[in-house]
Amino acid sequence: MAVPRIGVFICHCGTNIGGIVDVPQVVEYAKSLPYVAHAEANMYTCSEEGISSIKHAIKEYDLNRVVVASCTPRTHQPLFRNACADAGLNPYLFEFVNIREHCSWIHMQNRREATEKAKELVKMGVAKARWLDAQEEFESDVYPAAMVIGGGVAGMSAALNLANQGFEVHLVEKEPELGGRLLKLNRIFTINKDPRELVESIVKAVAGHSKIRLHMPAVVKAASGYIGNFDISVDEGGKEVSFKVGVIIVATGAQVLKPELYRYGELANVLTQLDLEQRLKDDKLGEFQNVVMINCVGARIPERPYCSRVCCMTAIKNAALMKEINPEAKVYVLYRDLMTYGVEFEEYYREAKGAGVRFIRYTPSNPPQVIGTEKVESVRVYDELMGMELELPCDLLVLATPLISNNDSEELSKMLKVPIGDGGFFLEAHIKLRPVEFAMDGIYVAGSCRWPADIRESIAQGYAAASEAAIPLRQGLVKVEAITATVDPKICKGCGTCALVCPFDAIELKESEIRGLEGKIVSEVNTALCKGCGLCAAACPNGAVQQRGFTDMQLLSMVNALSGKR
Amino acid sequence: MQDNKEVKTEFKPKILAFCCNWCAYAGADLAGVSRFQMPTDVRVIRVMCSGRVPPELIIRALANGLDGVMILGCHPGECHYSEGNYLTRRRAHVLKRLLSYIGIEPDRFQLGWVSAAEGAKFAAVVKETTDKITALGPNRWVDKK
Ligand SMILES: Cc1cc2nc3c(=O)[nH]c(=O)nc-3n(C[C@H](O)[C@H](O)[C@H](O)COP(=O)(O)OP(=O)(O)OC[C@H]3O[C@@H](n4cnc5c(N)ncnc54)[C@H](O)[C@@H]3O)c2cc1C
Ligand code: SF4
Ligand code: SF4
Ligand code: SF4
Ligand code: FES
């Protein structure tokens, strides 16, 4: 092995790291570590500039190991490994140190200690890097089929997109009907059409597609495996059905909050916007004269800080519709801020105003009050803009409540090993750069299970997820990370402990054919089956098995570095 | 030691956490993304599965003088490799007894389960363990030898 020449790249990540960790100090410290030939700071190591700086330094300083201290290997490792490969360095001679998620972001109040911690983490990374070896990757086949969970607009759009590209799709829908939330709506903004028209054409295309296998009503019971190779089992009307897929798209939508506010559930003339749509659709609304709508009910409050994005537009839509049904009616929308992003949304809002809907701004510190005993009779509200209190007669009170995550989203998150974030919505790999992928390879997300979204956005995300998912399907091969186990037949005593613990039956005891060891019973790893868990390496009493990238020596050197031992 | 008292109040433990890639490490990432603030004493080593960590490495870490070592993996039944964490759990029992046999407080070793979705739990585990190890005081095992 050539003498290690380690290059260390410490990322500011703008102010994400640099605002808390004293990056120049960490760079100076890195320079003092054994075998470090070069250390530098980057504003954004993952930017084009940062990447070319790594490539340049590899050549300039003749580096044979690279350490980047920045964010998390779960999102950025491939990028930096590729940078190494581009500069002619084997990508496995790269080590990641996490000083953002595991340091600056969780120690924002303590810059000094965060800096000390960052130094130690770098020291550990450098210690491991010294022992890295070059590795070759294996390729594994991608099973050319996809599973889409959820048959709303997002899921159906994704399924159709993949099916039209020629891939087999398993679409799993919990309810006995495709269409999701749209089946329950009365008309859709901003085109003011019956959602049936929209849904029916998509449902027809999905149901009649030769490449789409519909599982309905069905839920996913178990999922295991990895990109290219997932084993799925679904409960389809009480029957268990199993199949294999290469990729998974999650599009399970969201539910609507039923509030415990404004005497909802207690007084008969208090509805949510969803209830209102249902009644309009079923032609069961009856007479009304004075309609008051309240927005942000249970949204943008400390326990649920997010804006649900679709409810403002829903309120505007339905308020205008009330005017349309009964032009004599008085219709008020009490709002905090209006989410009318986009060209035609603002225009739609102006039209509602033109039609006579009155918009009144309230603040959460002074919320509207419901007056009435048997039913709502009026609503008292402090008009922020006019600076006075109004009492609005009311025979129909409609509450705009946010989309919230499904009750089973946590269960699904555990099964697929994908994270949920704020408010229980699924969390994509990177909020800006990877909007429809999970950090877990081969699993994608679309629609309102990811974050409240309107129909157009949900469809666009369905297409986006499908196009991302099509990449491994089309390539047909995925590279398997070179973290599989290897056995040194000279050390192996043939005890079989490793084979016993391997969950994938990847190890067999065999007579060695290696010269000098002929006939000796030794353990042999089948790399195609090995998933790189490292259980065997921890179990071998003789240290004969090593997991590539996580060898005993590599782990020990990190432990020693942290405890100040060489 | 004359400044013994001061040393005691200022004792900052050094704690190592082995986190499996699929659950605990992802949970730690999520804690970061969520900006959950926590004590600064824990350093994470990523392994693919909690079952990759051999007991002798834990003993080595404690014998080296680290004040605490954690293994954090997926919840039982949720290991990415199906059974790795069962192995870890079985080993942990034996390891605790072994530690007390050789004179290291067994509580210096902690085993925990954190899913990829449990950023808040990761923060809580870090806080709890830091408190526990701080209460135990510095690891004197090295001195005793
Ligand atoms: C009151 C109201 C009015 C709205 N009005 C409009 C409007 O006018 N215009 C507009 O653009 N948007 C509107 N929206 C938003 C619109 O409903 C969403 O954009 C759209 O429904 C999102 O589609 P989706 O496919 O993501 O989710 P959904 O439509 O919710 O579909 C999700 C599907 O997944 C299924 N599912 C859930 N969990 C599972 C599981 N575990 N396994 C299998 N299947 C599962 C569900 O049964 C459902 O079929 C409105 C929303 C509400 C609440
Ligand atoms: S979309 Fe409007 S009503 Fe809904 S939470 Fe956002 S601001 Fe409130
Ligand atoms: S556990 Fe170690 S010594 Fe035993 S068979 Fe496996 S590699 Fe060989
Ligand atoms: S690393 Fe895991 S899957 Fe691979 S041989 Fe060892 S125990 Fe089996
Ligand atoms: S992968 Fe997390 S414990 Fe095995």
Short mmCIF file of C-alpha atoms in Angstrom, two decimals, chain A residues 318-541:
data_model
loop_
_atom_site.label_atom_id
_atom_site.label_comp_id
_atom_site.label_asym_id
_atom_site.label_seq_id
_atom_site.Cartn_x
_atom_site.Cartn_y
_atom_site.Cartn_z
CA ASN A 318 -66.94 27.49 -2.78
CA ALA A 319 -67.66 31.05 -1.71
CA ALA A 320 -68.07 32.07 -5.34
CA LEU A 321 -70.22 29.00 -5.93
CA MET A 322 -72.54 30.00 -3.09
CA LYS A 323 -73.00 33.36 -4.79
CA GLU A 324 -73.64 31.57 -8.04
CA ILE A 325 -76.32 29.34 -6.50
CA ASN A 326 -77.95 32.17 -4.58
CA PRO A 327 -76.91 35.63 -5.82
CA GLU A 328 -78.91 37.19 -2.98
CA ALA A 329 -76.85 35.42 -0.33
CA LYS A 330 -74.26 37.26 1.73
CA VAL A 331 -70.98 35.37 1.65
CA TYR A 332 -68.01 36.20 3.86
CA VAL A 333 -64.58 34.60 3.92
CA LEU A 334 -62.63 35.25 7.12
CA TYR A 335 -58.96 34.68 6.38
CA ARG A 336 -55.53 35.22 7.90
CA ASP A 337 -53.50 35.37 4.69
CA LEU A 338 -54.63 34.26 1.27
CA MET A 339 -52.61 31.62 -0.53
CA THR A 340 -53.37 32.57 -4.12
CA TYR A 341 -50.02 31.80 -5.63
CA GLY A 342 -49.80 31.65 -9.41
CA VAL A 343 -51.31 33.69 -12.19
CA GLU A 344 -54.77 32.24 -12.48
CA PHE A 345 -55.22 31.82 -8.71
CA GLU A 346 -55.00 35.55 -8.16
CA GLU A 347 -57.38 36.11 -11.06
CA TYR A 348 -59.81 33.56 -9.60
CA TYR A 349 -59.73 35.42 -6.31
CA ARG A 350 -60.49 38.73 -8.04
CA GLU A 351 -63.43 37.12 -9.82
CA ALA A 352 -64.85 35.93 -6.50
CA LYS A 353 -64.52 39.43 -5.13
CA GLY A 354 -66.20 40.77 -8.25
CA ALA A 355 -69.05 38.33 -7.72
CA GLY A 356 -69.67 39.88 -4.33
CA VAL A 357 -67.84 37.60 -1.91
CA ARG A 358 -66.49 39.69 0.96
CA PHE A 359 -63.08 38.91 2.38
CA ILE A 360 -62.32 39.91 5.96
CA ARG A 361 -58.95 39.51 7.60
CA TYR A 362 -58.67 38.26 11.18
CA THR A 363 -55.67 37.52 13.37
CA PRO A 364 -55.18 34.33 15.39
CA SER A 365 -54.82 36.34 18.59
CA ASN A 366 -58.33 37.59 18.05
CA PRO A 367 -60.19 34.73 16.36
CA PRO A 368 -63.81 34.83 15.19
CA GLN A 369 -66.49 33.86 17.71
CA VAL A 370 -69.50 31.70 17.02
CA ILE A 371 -72.77 33.00 18.46
CA GLY A 372 -75.80 30.73 18.84
CA THR A 373 -77.14 27.94 21.01
CA GLU A 374 -79.09 25.48 18.87
CA LYS A 375 -77.33 26.52 15.72
CA VAL A 376 -74.95 29.21 14.59
CA GLU A 377 -76.79 32.52 14.37
CA SER A 378 -73.94 34.89 13.81
CA VAL A 379 -70.18 35.17 13.82
CA ARG A 380 -68.39 37.98 15.56
CA VAL A 381 -65.07 38.97 14.08
CA TYR A 382 -62.56 41.74 14.55
CA ASP A 383 -61.80 43.09 11.10
CA GLU A 384 -58.06 43.71 11.13
CA LEU A 385 -58.01 46.02 8.15
CA MET A 386 -61.00 48.17 9.12
CA GLY A 387 -60.04 48.10 12.77
CA MET A 388 -63.50 47.30 14.08
CA GLU A 389 -65.61 44.45 15.31
CA LEU A 390 -68.36 43.12 13.06
CA GLU A 391 -71.20 40.77 13.78
CA LEU A 392 -72.10 38.80 10.68
CA PRO A 393 -75.46 37.03 10.53
CA CYS A 394 -74.86 33.39 9.65
CA ASP A 395 -76.96 30.37 8.82
CA LEU A 396 -74.11 28.33 7.35
CA LEU A 397 -70.60 28.29 8.78
CA VAL A 398 -67.93 26.56 6.68
CA LEU A 399 -64.47 25.80 8.05
CA ALA A 400 -61.41 25.44 5.84
CA THR A 401 -59.35 22.75 7.55
CA PRO A 402 -55.94 21.50 6.45
CA LEU A 403 -54.88 18.25 4.86
CA ILE A 404 -53.20 16.08 7.48
CA SER A 405 -51.24 12.88 7.10
CA ASN A 406 -53.02 9.53 6.93
CA ASN A 407 -53.37 7.43 10.06
CA ASP A 408 -51.38 4.60 8.54
CA SER A 409 -48.52 6.72 7.19
CA GLU A 410 -46.30 5.79 10.10
CA GLU A 411 -46.94 2.10 9.56
CA LEU A 412 -46.06 2.50 5.90
CA SER A 413 -42.98 4.52 6.76
CA LYS A 414 -41.72 1.70 8.96
CA MET A 415 -42.49 -0.99 6.43
CA LEU A 416 -40.67 0.76 3.58
CA LYS A 417 -38.01 2.32 5.83
CA VAL A 418 -38.68 5.78 4.50
CA PRO A 419 -38.91 8.76 6.82
CA ILE A 420 -41.81 10.97 7.70
CA GLY A 421 -41.14 14.56 8.63
CA ASP A 422 -43.12 17.53 9.87
CA GLY A 423 -46.80 16.88 10.34
CA GLY A 424 -46.44 13.20 9.47
CA PHE A 425 -45.95 13.82 5.74
CA PHE A 426 -43.38 11.72 3.89
CA LEU A 427 -39.96 13.30 3.74
CA GLU A 428 -38.13 13.42 0.44
CA ALA A 429 -34.35 12.92 0.19
CA HIS A 430 -33.61 16.60 -0.26
CA ILE A 431 -36.13 19.40 0.04
CA LYS A 432 -34.74 21.29 -2.90
CA LEU A 433 -32.62 18.99 -4.99
CA ARG A 434 -34.44 15.65 -4.80
CA PRO A 435 -38.12 16.48 -4.41
CA VAL A 436 -39.74 13.16 -5.35
CA GLU A 437 -37.19 10.59 -4.20
CA PHE A 438 -36.62 9.11 -0.80
CA ALA A 439 -33.09 8.78 0.57
CA MET A 440 -33.70 5.02 0.28
CA ASP A 441 -32.80 4.08 -3.29
CA GLY A 442 -35.60 2.90 -5.53
CA ILE A 443 -38.47 4.44 -3.56
CA TYR A 444 -40.20 7.63 -4.70
CA VAL A 445 -43.01 9.86 -3.46
CA ALA A 446 -45.70 11.94 -5.14
CA GLY A 447 -48.81 13.96 -4.35
CA SER A 448 -50.41 15.06 -1.13
CA CYS A 449 -48.82 12.34 1.02
CA ARG A 450 -45.63 14.33 0.56
CA TRP A 451 -47.09 17.73 1.37
CA PRO A 452 -50.45 19.38 0.68
CA ALA A 453 -50.70 19.85 -3.07
CA ASP A 454 -53.41 20.65 -5.56
CA ILE A 455 -54.38 18.40 -8.44
CA ARG A 456 -52.01 19.87 -10.97
CA GLU A 457 -49.05 19.64 -8.61
CA SER A 458 -50.01 16.09 -7.63
CA ILE A 459 -50.12 15.00 -11.27
CA ALA A 460 -46.81 16.73 -12.01
CA GLN A 461 -45.22 14.97 -9.05
CA GLY A 462 -46.68 11.66 -10.21
CA TYR A 463 -44.98 12.17 -13.58
CA ALA A 464 -41.76 13.27 -11.90
CA ALA A 465 -41.66 10.25 -9.62
CA ALA A 466 -42.38 7.97 -12.58
CA SER A 467 -39.58 9.46 -14.62
CA GLU A 468 -37.12 9.04 -11.75
CA ALA A 469 -38.32 5.48 -11.17
CA ALA A 470 -37.94 4.71 -14.87
CA ILE A 471 -34.20 5.32 -14.74
CA PRO A 472 -33.21 2.13 -12.89
CA LEU A 473 -35.98 0.22 -14.67
CA ARG A 474 -34.61 1.24 -18.02
CA GLN A 475 -30.97 0.74 -17.10
CA GLY A 476 -31.85 -2.78 -15.99
CA LEU A 477 -28.85 -2.91 -13.73
CA VAL A 478 -27.97 -1.21 -10.52
CA LYS A 479 -24.54 -1.07 -9.09
CA VAL A 480 -24.41 -2.71 -5.71
CA GLU A 481 -22.29 -0.87 -3.22
CA ALA A 482 -19.01 -2.68 -2.64
CA ILE A 483 -19.61 -3.29 1.04
CA THR A 484 -19.97 -7.04 0.78
CA ALA A 485 -18.11 -9.51 2.95
CA THR A 486 -14.84 -11.26 2.09
CA VAL A 487 -13.18 -14.21 3.78
CA ASP A 488 -9.49 -14.76 4.21
CA PRO A 489 -9.24 -18.53 3.68
CA LYS A 490 -5.87 -18.67 5.38
CA ILE A 491 -7.34 -17.41 8.66
CA CYS A 492 -10.72 -19.14 8.41
CA LYS A 493 -11.07 -22.22 10.63
CA GLY A 494 -14.22 -23.46 8.93
CA CYS A 495 -16.31 -23.21 12.10
CA GLY A 496 -19.38 -22.03 10.19
CA THR A 497 -20.44 -19.31 12.62
CA CYS A 498 -20.62 -16.77 9.80
CA ALA A 499 -22.87 -19.01 7.70
CA LEU A 500 -25.12 -19.46 10.71
CA VAL A 501 -25.73 -15.75 11.24
CA CYS A 502 -26.01 -14.70 7.60
CA PRO A 503 -29.68 -13.78 7.05
CA PHE A 504 -29.36 -14.23 3.28
CA ASP A 505 -27.70 -17.65 3.08
CA ALA A 506 -24.85 -15.98 1.25
CA ILE A 507 -22.15 -18.07 2.93
CA GLU A 508 -21.25 -21.67 2.28
CA LEU A 509 -18.56 -23.88 3.73
CA LYS A 510 -16.52 -25.41 0.95
CA GLU A 511 -13.34 -27.26 0.29
CA SER A 512 -10.83 -24.69 -0.74
CA GLU A 513 -9.37 -24.87 -4.22
CA ILE A 514 -6.73 -22.29 -3.52
CA ARG A 515 -3.19 -23.51 -3.99
CA GLY A 516 -1.65 -24.46 -0.75
CA LEU A 517 -5.02 -24.75 0.99
CA GLU A 518 -6.48 -27.54 -1.15
CA GLY A 519 -9.03 -29.55 0.75
CA LYS A 520 -9.25 -27.18 3.70
CA ILE A 521 -12.88 -26.44 4.67
CA VAL A 522 -13.35 -22.70 4.51
CA SER A 523 -16.18 -20.27 4.33
CA GLU A 524 -16.99 -18.65 1.00
CA VAL A 525 -19.19 -15.61 0.39
CA ASN A 526 -21.50 -15.52 -2.63
CA THR A 527 -21.24 -11.85 -3.50
CA ALA A 528 -24.42 -11.88 -5.57
CA LEU A 529 -26.41 -12.86 -2.50
CA CYS A 530 -24.48 -10.86 0.10
CA LYS A 531 -26.32 -7.68 1.11
CA GLY A 532 -23.47 -6.17 3.08
CA CYS A 533 -24.91 -6.20 6.58
CA GLY A 534 -21.66 -7.24 8.20
CA LEU A 535 -23.24 -9.67 10.65
CA CYS A 536 -20.78 -12.36 9.66
CA ALA A 537 -17.84 -10.05 10.25
CA ALA A 538 -19.00 -9.31 13.78
CA ALA A 539 -19.63 -12.97 14.48
CA CYS A 540 -16.47 -14.62 13.19
CA PRO A 541 -14.39 -15.61 16.22
#
